[in-house]
XYZ file of C-alpha atoms in Angstrom:
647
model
C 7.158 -17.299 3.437
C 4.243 -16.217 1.531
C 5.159 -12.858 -0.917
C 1.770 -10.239 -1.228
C 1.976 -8.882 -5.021
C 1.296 -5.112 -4.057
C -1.241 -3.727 -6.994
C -0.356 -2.784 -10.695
C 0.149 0.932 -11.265
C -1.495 2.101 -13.644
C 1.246 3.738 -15.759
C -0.056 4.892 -19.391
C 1.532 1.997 -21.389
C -0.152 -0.335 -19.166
C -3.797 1.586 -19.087
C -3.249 1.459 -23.220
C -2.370 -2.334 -22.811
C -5.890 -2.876 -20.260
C -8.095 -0.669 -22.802
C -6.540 -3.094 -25.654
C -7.062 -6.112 -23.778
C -10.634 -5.355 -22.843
C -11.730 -4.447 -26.814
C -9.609 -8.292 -27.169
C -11.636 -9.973 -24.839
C -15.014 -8.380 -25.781
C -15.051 -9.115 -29.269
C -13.902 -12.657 -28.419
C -17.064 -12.926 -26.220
C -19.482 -11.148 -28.859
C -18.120 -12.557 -31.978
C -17.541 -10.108 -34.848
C -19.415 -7.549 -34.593
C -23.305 -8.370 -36.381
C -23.508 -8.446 -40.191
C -26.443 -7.266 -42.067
C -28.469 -10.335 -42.746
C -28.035 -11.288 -46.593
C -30.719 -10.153 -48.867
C -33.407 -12.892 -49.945
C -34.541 -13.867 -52.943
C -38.539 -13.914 -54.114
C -40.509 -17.227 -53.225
C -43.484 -18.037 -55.129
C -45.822 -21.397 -55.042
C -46.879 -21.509 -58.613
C -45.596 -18.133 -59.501
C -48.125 -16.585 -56.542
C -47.001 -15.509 -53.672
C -47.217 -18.028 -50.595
C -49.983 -16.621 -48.900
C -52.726 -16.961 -51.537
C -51.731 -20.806 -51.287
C -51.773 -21.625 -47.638
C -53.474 -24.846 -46.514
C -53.961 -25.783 -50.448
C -50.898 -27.946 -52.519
C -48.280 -30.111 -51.684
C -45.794 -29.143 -48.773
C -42.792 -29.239 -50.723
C -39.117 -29.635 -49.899
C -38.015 -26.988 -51.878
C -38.190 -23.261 -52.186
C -39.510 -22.506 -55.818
C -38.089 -19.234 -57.232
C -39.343 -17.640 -60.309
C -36.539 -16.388 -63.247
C -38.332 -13.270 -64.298
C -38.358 -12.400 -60.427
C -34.415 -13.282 -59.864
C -31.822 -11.441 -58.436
C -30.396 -10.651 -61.483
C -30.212 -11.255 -65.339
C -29.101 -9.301 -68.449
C -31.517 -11.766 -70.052
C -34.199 -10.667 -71.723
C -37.640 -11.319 -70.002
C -40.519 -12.888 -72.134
C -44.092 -12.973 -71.283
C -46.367 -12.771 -69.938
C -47.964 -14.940 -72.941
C -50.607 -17.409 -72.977
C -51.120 -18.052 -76.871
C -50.386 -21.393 -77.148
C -47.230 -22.713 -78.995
C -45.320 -20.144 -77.170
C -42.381 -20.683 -74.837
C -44.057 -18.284 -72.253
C -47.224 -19.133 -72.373
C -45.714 -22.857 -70.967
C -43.588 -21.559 -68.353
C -44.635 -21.308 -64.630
C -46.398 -17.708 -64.087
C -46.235 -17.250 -68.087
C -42.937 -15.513 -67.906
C -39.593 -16.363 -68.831
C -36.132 -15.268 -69.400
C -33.862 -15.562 -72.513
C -30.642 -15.821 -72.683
C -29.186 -15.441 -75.775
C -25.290 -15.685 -76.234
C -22.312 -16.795 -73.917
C -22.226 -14.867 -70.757
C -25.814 -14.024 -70.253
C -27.156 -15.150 -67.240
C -30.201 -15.371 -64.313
C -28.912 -15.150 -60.999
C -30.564 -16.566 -57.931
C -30.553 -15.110 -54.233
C -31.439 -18.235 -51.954
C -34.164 -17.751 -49.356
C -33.184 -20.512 -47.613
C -30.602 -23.120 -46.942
C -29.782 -25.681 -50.327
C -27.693 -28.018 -51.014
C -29.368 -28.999 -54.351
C -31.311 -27.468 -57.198
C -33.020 -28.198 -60.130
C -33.669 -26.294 -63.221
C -36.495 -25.682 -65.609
C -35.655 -24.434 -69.146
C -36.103 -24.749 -72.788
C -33.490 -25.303 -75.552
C -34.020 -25.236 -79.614
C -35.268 -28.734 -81.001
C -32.451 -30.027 -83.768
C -33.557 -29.102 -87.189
C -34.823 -32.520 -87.801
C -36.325 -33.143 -84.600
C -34.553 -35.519 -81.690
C -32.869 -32.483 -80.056
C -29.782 -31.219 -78.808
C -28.034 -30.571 -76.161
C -26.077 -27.384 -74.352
C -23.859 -26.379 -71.473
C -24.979 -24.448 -68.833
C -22.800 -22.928 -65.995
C -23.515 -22.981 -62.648
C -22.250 -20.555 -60.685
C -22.111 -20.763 -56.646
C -21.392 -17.226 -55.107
C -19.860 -16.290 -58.439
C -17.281 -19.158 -58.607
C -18.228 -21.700 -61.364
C -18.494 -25.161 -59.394
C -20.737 -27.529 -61.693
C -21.485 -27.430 -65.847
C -24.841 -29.366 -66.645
C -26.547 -30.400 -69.951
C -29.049 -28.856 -71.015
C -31.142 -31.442 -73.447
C -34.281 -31.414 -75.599
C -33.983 -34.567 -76.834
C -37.383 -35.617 -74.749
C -39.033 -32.367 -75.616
C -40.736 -30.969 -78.224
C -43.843 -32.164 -80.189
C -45.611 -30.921 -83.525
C -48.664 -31.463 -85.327
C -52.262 -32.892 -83.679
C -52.953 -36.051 -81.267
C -51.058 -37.877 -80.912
C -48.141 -35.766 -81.872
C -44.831 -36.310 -83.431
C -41.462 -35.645 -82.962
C -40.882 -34.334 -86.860
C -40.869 -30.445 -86.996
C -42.013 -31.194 -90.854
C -44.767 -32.841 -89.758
C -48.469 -31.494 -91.080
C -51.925 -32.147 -89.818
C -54.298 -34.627 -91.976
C -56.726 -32.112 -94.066
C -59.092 -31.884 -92.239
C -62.531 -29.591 -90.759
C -61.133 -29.800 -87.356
C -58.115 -27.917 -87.979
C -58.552 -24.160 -87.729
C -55.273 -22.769 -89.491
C -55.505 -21.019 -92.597
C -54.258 -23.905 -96.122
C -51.558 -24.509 -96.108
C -50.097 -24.422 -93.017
C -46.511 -23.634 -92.346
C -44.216 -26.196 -90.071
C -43.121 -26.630 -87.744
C -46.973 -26.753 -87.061
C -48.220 -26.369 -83.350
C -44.832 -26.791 -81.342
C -45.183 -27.620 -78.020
C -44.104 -29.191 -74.702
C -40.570 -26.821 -74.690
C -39.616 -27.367 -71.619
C -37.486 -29.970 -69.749
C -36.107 -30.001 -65.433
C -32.614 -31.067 -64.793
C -31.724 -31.883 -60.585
C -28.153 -31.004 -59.424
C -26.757 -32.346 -56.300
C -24.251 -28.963 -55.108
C -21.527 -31.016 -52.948
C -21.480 -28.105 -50.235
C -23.794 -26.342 -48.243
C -25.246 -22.965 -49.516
C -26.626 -20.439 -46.826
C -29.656 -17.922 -46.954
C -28.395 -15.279 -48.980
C -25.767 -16.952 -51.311
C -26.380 -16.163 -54.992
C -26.838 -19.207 -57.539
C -25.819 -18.154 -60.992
C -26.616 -20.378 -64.401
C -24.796 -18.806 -67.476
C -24.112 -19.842 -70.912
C -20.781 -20.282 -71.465
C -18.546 -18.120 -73.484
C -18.488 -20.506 -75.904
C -21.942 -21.376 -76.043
C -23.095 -21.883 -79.621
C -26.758 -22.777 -78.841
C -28.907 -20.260 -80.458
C -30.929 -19.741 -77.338
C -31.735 -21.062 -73.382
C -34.992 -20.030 -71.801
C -34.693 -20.267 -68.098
C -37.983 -20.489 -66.064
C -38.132 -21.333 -62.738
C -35.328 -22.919 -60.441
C -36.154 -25.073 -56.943
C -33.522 -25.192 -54.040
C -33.492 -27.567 -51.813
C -31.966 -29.169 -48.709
C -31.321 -32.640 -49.349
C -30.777 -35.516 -46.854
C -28.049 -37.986 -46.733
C -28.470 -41.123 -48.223
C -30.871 -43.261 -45.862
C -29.700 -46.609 -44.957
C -30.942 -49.932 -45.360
C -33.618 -51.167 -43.497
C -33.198 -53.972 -41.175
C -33.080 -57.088 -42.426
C -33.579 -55.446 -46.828
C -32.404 -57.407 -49.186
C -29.817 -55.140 -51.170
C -30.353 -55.468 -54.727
C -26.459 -55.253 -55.085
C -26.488 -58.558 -53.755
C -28.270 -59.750 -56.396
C -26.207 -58.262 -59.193
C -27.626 -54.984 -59.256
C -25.169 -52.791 -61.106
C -25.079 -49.003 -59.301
C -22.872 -47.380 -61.845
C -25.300 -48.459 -64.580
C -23.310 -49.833 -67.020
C -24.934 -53.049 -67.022
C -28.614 -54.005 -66.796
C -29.628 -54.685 -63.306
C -33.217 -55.683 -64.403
C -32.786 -59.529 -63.190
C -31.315 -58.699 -60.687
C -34.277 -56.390 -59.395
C -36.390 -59.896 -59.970
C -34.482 -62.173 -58.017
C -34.188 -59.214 -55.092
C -37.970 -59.202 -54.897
C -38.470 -63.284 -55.171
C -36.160 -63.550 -52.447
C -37.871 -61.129 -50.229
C -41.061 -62.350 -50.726
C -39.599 -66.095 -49.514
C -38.210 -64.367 -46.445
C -40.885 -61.919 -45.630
C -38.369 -59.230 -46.092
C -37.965 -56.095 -47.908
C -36.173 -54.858 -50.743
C -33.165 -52.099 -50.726
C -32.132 -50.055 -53.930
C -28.816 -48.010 -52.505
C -27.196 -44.792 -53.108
C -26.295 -45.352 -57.751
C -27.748 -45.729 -61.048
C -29.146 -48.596 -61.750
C -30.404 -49.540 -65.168
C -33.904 -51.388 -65.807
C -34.876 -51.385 -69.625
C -38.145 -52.985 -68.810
C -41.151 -53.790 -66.399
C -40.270 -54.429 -63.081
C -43.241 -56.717 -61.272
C -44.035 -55.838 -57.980
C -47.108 -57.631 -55.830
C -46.911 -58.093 -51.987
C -43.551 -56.637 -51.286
C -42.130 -53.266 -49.993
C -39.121 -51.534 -52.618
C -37.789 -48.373 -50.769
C -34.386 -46.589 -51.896
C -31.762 -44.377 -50.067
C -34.198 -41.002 -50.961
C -35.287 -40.244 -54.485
C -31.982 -37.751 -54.906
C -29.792 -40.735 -54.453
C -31.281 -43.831 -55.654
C -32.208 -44.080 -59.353
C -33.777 -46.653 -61.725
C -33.617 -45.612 -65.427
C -33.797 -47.246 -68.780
C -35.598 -47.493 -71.905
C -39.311 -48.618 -70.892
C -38.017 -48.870 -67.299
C -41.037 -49.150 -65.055
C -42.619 -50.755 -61.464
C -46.193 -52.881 -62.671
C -48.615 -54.502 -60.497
C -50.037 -57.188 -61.788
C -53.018 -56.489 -64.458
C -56.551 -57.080 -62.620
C -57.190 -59.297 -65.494
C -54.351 -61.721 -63.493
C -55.742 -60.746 -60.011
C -54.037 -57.510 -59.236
C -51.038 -56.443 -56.756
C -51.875 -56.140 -53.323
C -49.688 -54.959 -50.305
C -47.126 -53.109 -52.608
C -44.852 -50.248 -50.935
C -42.590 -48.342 -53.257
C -40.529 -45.411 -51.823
C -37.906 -43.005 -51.804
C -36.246 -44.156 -54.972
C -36.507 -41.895 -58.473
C -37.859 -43.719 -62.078
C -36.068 -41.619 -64.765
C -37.106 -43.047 -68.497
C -36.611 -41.854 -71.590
C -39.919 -41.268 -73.721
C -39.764 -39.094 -76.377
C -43.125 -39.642 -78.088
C -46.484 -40.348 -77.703
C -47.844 -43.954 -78.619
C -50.990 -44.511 -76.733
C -51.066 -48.371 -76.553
C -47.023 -48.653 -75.284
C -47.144 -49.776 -71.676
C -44.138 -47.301 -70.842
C -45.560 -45.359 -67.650
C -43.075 -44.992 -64.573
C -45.827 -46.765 -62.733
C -48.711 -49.551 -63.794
C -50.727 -52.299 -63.354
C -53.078 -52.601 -60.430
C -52.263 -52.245 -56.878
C -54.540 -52.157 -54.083
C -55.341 -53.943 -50.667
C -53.510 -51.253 -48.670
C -50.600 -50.587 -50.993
C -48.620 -47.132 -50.882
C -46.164 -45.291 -53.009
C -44.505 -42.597 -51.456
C -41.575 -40.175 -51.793
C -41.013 -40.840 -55.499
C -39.470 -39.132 -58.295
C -40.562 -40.332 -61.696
C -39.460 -38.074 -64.725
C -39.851 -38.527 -68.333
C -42.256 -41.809 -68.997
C -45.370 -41.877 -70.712
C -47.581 -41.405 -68.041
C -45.802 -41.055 -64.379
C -48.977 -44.069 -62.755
C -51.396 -45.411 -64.934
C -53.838 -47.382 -63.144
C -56.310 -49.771 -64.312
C -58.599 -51.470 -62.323
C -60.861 -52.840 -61.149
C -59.394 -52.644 -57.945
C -59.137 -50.738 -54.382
C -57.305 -49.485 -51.733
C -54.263 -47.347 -53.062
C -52.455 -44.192 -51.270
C -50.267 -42.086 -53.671
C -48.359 -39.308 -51.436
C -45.890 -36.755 -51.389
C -44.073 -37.911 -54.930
C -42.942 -35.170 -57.462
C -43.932 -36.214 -60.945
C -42.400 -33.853 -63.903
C -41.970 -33.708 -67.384
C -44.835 -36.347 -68.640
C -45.805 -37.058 -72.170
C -49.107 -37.538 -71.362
C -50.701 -37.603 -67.810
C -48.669 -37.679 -64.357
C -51.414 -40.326 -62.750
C -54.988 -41.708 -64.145
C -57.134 -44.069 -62.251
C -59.001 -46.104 -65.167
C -61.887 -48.187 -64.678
C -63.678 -49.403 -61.825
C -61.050 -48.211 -58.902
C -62.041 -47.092 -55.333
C -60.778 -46.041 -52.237
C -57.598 -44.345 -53.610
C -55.911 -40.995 -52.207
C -53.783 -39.055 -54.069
C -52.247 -36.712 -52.038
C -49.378 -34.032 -51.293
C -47.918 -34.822 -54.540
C -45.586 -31.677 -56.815
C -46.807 -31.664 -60.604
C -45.015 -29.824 -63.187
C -45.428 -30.382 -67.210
C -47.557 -32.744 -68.284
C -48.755 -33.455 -71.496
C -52.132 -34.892 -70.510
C -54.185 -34.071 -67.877
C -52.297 -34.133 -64.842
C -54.630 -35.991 -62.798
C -57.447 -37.892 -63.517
C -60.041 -40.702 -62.973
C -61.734 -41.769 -65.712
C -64.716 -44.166 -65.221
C -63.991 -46.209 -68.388
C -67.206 -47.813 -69.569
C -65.896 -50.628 -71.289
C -67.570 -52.222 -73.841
C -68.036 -55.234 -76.514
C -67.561 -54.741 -79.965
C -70.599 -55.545 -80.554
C -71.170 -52.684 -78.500
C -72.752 -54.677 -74.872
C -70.941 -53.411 -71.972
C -68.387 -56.063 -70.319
C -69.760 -55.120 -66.985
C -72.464 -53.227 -65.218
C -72.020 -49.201 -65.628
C -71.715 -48.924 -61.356
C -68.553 -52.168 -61.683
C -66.870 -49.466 -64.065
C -67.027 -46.627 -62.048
C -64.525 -44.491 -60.075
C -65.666 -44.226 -56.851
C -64.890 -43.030 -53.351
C -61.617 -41.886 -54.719
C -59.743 -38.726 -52.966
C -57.395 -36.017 -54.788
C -56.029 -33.785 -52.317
C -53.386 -31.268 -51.507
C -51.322 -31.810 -54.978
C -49.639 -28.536 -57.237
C -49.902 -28.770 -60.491
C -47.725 -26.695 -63.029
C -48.174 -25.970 -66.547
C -49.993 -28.896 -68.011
C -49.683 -28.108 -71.958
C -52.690 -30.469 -72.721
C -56.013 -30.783 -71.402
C -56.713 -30.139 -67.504
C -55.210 -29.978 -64.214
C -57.177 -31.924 -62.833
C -60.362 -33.858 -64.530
C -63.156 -36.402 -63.353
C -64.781 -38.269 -66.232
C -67.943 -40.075 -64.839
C -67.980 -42.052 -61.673
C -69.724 -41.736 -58.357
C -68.983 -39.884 -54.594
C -65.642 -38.372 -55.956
C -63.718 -35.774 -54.104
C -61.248 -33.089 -55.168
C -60.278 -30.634 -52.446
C -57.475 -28.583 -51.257
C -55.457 -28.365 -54.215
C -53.327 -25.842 -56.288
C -53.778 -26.054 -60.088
C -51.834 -23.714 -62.651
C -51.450 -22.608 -66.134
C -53.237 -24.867 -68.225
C -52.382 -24.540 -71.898
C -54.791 -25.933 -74.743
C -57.449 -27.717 -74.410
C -58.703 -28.037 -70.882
C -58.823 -25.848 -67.730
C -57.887 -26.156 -64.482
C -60.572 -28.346 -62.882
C -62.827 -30.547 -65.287
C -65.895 -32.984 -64.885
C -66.870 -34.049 -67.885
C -69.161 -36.859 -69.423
C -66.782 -37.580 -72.511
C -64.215 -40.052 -73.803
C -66.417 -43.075 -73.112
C -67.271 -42.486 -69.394
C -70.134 -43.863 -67.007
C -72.347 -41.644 -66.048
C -72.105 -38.987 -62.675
C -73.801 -40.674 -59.587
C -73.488 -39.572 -56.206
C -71.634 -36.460 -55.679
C -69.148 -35.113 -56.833
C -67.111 -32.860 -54.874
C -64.690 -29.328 -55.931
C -63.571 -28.197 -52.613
C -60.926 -25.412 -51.158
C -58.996 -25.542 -54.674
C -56.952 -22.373 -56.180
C -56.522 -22.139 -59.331
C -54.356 -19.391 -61.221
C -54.029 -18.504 -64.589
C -56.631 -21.271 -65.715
C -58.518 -21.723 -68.876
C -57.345 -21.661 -72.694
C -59.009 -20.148 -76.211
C -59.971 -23.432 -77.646
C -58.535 -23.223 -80.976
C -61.426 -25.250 -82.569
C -64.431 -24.112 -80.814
C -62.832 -20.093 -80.928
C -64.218 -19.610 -77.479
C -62.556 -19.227 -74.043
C -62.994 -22.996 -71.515
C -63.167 -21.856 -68.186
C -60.850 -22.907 -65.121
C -63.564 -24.637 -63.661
C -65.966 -26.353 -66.320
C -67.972 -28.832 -66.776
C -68.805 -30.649 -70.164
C -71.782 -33.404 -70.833
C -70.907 -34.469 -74.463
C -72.325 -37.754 -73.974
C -75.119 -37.723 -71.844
C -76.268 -35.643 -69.271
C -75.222 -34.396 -66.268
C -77.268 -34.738 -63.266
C -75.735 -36.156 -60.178
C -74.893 -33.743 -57.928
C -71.620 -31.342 -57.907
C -70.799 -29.643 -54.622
C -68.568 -26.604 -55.459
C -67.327 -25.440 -52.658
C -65.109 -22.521 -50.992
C -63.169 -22.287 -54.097
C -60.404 -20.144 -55.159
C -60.476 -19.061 -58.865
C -57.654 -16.591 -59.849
C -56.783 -14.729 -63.014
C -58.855 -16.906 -64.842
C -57.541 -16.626 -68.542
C -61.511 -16.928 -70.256
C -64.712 -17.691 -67.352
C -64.410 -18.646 -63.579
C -66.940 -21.173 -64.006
C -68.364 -22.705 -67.392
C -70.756 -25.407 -68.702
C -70.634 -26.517 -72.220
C -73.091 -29.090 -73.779
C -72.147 -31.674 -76.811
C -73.021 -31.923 -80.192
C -75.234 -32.837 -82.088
C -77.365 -33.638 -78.855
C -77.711 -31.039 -76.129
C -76.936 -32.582 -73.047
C -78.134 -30.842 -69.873
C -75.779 -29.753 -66.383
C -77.775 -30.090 -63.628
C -77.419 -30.362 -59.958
C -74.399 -27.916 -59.609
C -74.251 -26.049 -56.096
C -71.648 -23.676 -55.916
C -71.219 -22.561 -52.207
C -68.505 -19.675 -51.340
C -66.289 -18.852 -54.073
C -63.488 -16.223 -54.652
C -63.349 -15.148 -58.315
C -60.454 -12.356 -58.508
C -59.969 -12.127 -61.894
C -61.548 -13.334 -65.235
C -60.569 -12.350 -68.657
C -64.069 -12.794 -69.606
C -67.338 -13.854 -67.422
C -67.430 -15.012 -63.840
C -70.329 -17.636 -65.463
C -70.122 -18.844 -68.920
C -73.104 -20.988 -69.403
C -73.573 -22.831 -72.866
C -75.670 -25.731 -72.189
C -79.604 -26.278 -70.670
C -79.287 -26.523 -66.724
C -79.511 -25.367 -63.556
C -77.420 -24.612 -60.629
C -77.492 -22.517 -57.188
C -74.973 -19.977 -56.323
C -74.342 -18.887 -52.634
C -71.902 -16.984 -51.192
C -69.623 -16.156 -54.820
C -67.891 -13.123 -54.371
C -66.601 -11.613 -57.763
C -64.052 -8.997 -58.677
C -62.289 -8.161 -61.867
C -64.208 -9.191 -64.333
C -62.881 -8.377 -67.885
C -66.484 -8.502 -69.298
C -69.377 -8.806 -67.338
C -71.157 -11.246 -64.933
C -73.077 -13.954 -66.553
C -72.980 -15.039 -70.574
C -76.056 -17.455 -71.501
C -76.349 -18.883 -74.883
C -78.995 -21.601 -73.370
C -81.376 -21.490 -70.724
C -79.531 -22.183 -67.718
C -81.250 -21.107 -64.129
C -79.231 -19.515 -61.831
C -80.578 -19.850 -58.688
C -79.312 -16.807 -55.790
C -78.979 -18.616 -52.802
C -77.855 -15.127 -51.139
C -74.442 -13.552 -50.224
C -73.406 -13.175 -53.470
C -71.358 -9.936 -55.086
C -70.395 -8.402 -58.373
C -71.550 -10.954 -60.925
C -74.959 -10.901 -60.911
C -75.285 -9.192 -64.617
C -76.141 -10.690 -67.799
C -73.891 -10.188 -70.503
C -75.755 -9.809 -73.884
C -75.373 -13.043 -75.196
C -73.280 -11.792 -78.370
C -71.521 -14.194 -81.249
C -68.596 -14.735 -81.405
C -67.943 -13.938 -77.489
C -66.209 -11.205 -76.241
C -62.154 -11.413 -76.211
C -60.615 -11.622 -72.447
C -59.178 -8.771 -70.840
C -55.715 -8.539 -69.022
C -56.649 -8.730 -65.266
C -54.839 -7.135 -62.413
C -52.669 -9.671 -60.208
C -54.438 -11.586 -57.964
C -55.318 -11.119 -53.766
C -57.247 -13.704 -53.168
C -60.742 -13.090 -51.245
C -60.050 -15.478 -48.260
């Protein structure tokens, strides 16, 4: 017999128990109720905000913060500063913060998912020189999960080219050097800073807070903290079909022992078998050249698989011995450990030649001489997406006789050189006879596209020295030092001549341009120099972005003792918002036509002439079309107001 259940009545316990039941089943539907989304921290690209960079750098993995624009610090900020020999005037945007005793600290807000940082900051040299080192504590959502060491044992040079790593050092007695007899040590101290990476072991959310505090028992007299990346890393990728491993080989990932021959006998063995070679997840320690020439190295991501050691490096073969060809290096990091500058020590992170279609990609190469010297002849090269940092000289230079390369999408940060270059060596005899025809040692048809480049200390951001049919376009380029400027052509150290043309095209620069020291005048963040001959192929300048120049937007110079001329320059749509000085500094015999510059913010005037240059108004051009009295010694730069951009 079936039963009918007559209805519930609804007696007050039971409406209390419905009402409770239906808040119950509600929230378990909804969730808890909607938090407030977590406060973000600032994101810069090169200290600017993102905007003023789109469609121009690298596309980086990581989300770049700034200290001096952190959550929170009971630092002290420094800055902004661009004297040179100063800690600010070498950090990213010129500022810094200081942190002074145990307990001080910069905290970071993320703007983004991480699961890995790295760090940019600056500790005291040792007394003697060779450095020290320092704890730092890192602090995830205000619980202390990781301690790194801080080092400046590969930091930290004195004196004049090429540099030395003894604070007592002094500079030979001579005209070129400016400073008052005698001079007091430690004498021009530079290249502070140094980037540690830090795998977090757990997942950090939009909104979590990254703190990095001296310990209370720090003794070190002082940290400088200046920018910190975050970053979501990948898992370790795994091996390729059919890679060779170079574990099985002997490779050693813990890095105890030297895995160097075993690294040879991976990459004989794949060439045999027409197969590539694996590095996996570890440390693996290479104290010398590693030759690479029709074979593919790739690693488990540059986070995860690491080659280090005392000269440790990947060479092509020299073109004098027929070249590499067919090389593909990628997602592996080269960490060395070069302290000091000796010009003739074949230490870079990459060498050699390597062309006929080769790539490296996805790199991380940290604390070599140079991060890829080139030298040629040869062609056929593409250089992408790789993060190249603390350099004591440049991070890449194509030399001699080397086309059809692009250099592209690649993260730059503290050099000691120019950052990236291709210098048109015209070798010679000593008798003084070239060894080949002046076209055989040019750069040509080579491309240098969306890079960022960071704080160079020495020279430029970016510089072409001779060559032919060049191209530089789409890049970022800031806070150049001594010595250089942003972006450079210049006939000088020994180059061919300028053929073709030569192309600036859709590049920002920011904070560009230094007071050199010896010539006591301002070198612009574009500029061009013809010390040994003149210039007159032509330069297409185009759609350019020049921002809070330091000295001049734009600046010719001519050599000495003979007056070279710059001719052939066509600057067509510019954006000058900012200049300490001139939008034009012109100090050489030329000629050039301007169309569509617009100018604002000019700390002095338009256009300073100390030769007869012709400036030619191809129309649609604004506020910079005075002369500035052509005074001795020029004016001083003026503090300029930040930066919108005119695009």
């Amino acid at each position: 017999m079936r039963v009918r259940h007559s209805p519930l009545r609804r007696t007050p316990v039971v409406a209390a128990l419905t009402v409770l039941a239906t808040v119950l089943t509600t929230a378990v539907t909804a969730g808890p109720a909607a938090a407030a989304p977590k406060p973000a921290g600032v994101e810069t690209v090169a200290a600017l905000p993102p905007h003023l960079t789109v469609g121009r750098g690298a596309a980086v993995a990581f989300a770049e913060q700034e200290a001096e624009n952190a959550a929170a610090t009971n630092g002290e900020v420094i800055g902004p500063d661009r004297t040179a020999y100063t800690l600010p005037s070498e950090a990213s945007g010129r500022k810094a913060v200081r942190l002074d005793r145990g307990g001080e600290y910069v905290e970071f807000r993320l703007t983004r998912r991480a699961n890995a940082l790295t760090v940019r900051y600056a500790i005291p040299d040792a007394p003697a020189g060779g450095g020290i080192t320092a704890p730092l504590d890192v602090r995830l959502n205000g619980t202390v999960r990781h301690r790194i060491t801080m080092t400046s044992e590969f930091s930290w040079l004195y004196s004049t080219y090429p540099f030395s790593n003894d604070p007592t050092a002094t500079p030979p007695d001579d005209w070129w050097i400016p400073e008052t007899r005698p001079v007091t040590t430690p004498f021009r101290p530079h290249h502070f800073y140094a980037e540690q990476r830090l795998l977090l072991g757990r997942q950090l959310q939009r909104g979590d807070t990254v703190r990095f505090e001296l310990p209370a028992d720090s003794t070190v007299a002082w940290a400088v903290l200046d920018v910190a990346d975050f970053e979501q890393v990948a898992r370790p990728k795994a091996r390729p079909h059919g890679a060779l491993p170079v574990t099985w080989f002997g490779a050693d990932p813990t890095g105890l022992r030297s895995s160097a021959d075993a690294f040879d006998r991976a990459i004989t063995a794949a060439k045999r078998l027409r197969a590539s070679v694996y590095i996996p997840a570890g440390t693996f320690r290479v104290d010398r050249h590693v030759i690479v020439d029709r074979v593919t190295v790739t690693g488990a991501g540059n986070w995860h698989s690491i080659v280090t050691g005392e000269g440790v490096g990947f060479y092509g073969r020299y073109a004098e011995d027929g070249g590499s060809t067919r090389v593909r290096l990628a997602d592996f990091a080269i960490v060395g450990s070069i302290a000091e500058r000796i010009d003739d020590a074949q230490v870079n992170g990459i060498g050699g030649a390597m062309g006929g279609g080769s790539v490296i990609e996805r790199l991380y190469i940290q604390r070599t001489k140079v991060g890829m010297w080139f030298d040629g002849p040869f062609s056929g090269l593409t250089v992408r997406d790789n993060v190249i940092v603390d350099q004591i000289a440049d991070a890449l230079n194509l030399r001699r006789g080397i086309s059809h390369v692009r250099v592209t999408g690649n993260f730059i940060r503290n050099t000691g050189d120019d950052a990236l270059a291709m210098w048109s060596h015209f070798v010679k005899k000593p008798d003084g006879t070239p060894q080949a025809s002046e076209a055989a040692d040019q750069d040509h048809h080579n491309r240098f596209d969306h890079n960022t480049i960071i704080a160079p200390v020495l020279a430029n951001g970016i510089a072409v020295y001779g060559g032919r049919d060049n191209v530089v376009e789409d890049n970022v380029v800031a806070d150049t030092v001594r010595e250089g400027g942003g972006l450079h052509a210049g006939y000088r150290h020994s180059s061919t001549r300028f053929d073709g043309t030569l192309t600036f095209a859709r590049n920002t620069t920011v904070r560009a341009g230094v007071l050199d020291m010896n010539w006591n005048f301002g070198v612009g963040a574009l500029w061009f120099y013809a010390l040994e001959g003149p210039m007159d192929g032509r330069i297409d300048v185009r759609d350019n972005s020049f921002l809070d120049s330091t000295y001049s937007a734009i600046m010719a110079v001519k050599g000495y003792p003979v007056a070279n001329s710059v001719i052939g320059v066509h600057v067509d749509g510019a954006c000058i918002d900012g200049a300490g000085t001139y939008a034009l500094q012109l100090q050489v015999e030329g000629a050039g036509t301007f169309t569509g510059v617009q100018a604002r913010n000019l700390g002095v005037g338009g256009v300073w002439r100390g030769d007869p240059f012709t400036v030619t108004d191809g129309g649609g051009n604004s506020g910079w079309q005075d002369d500035v009295r052509s005074n001795w010694p020029m004016d001083q730069p003026k503090t300029n107001p930040a930066p919108t951009d005119c695009r």
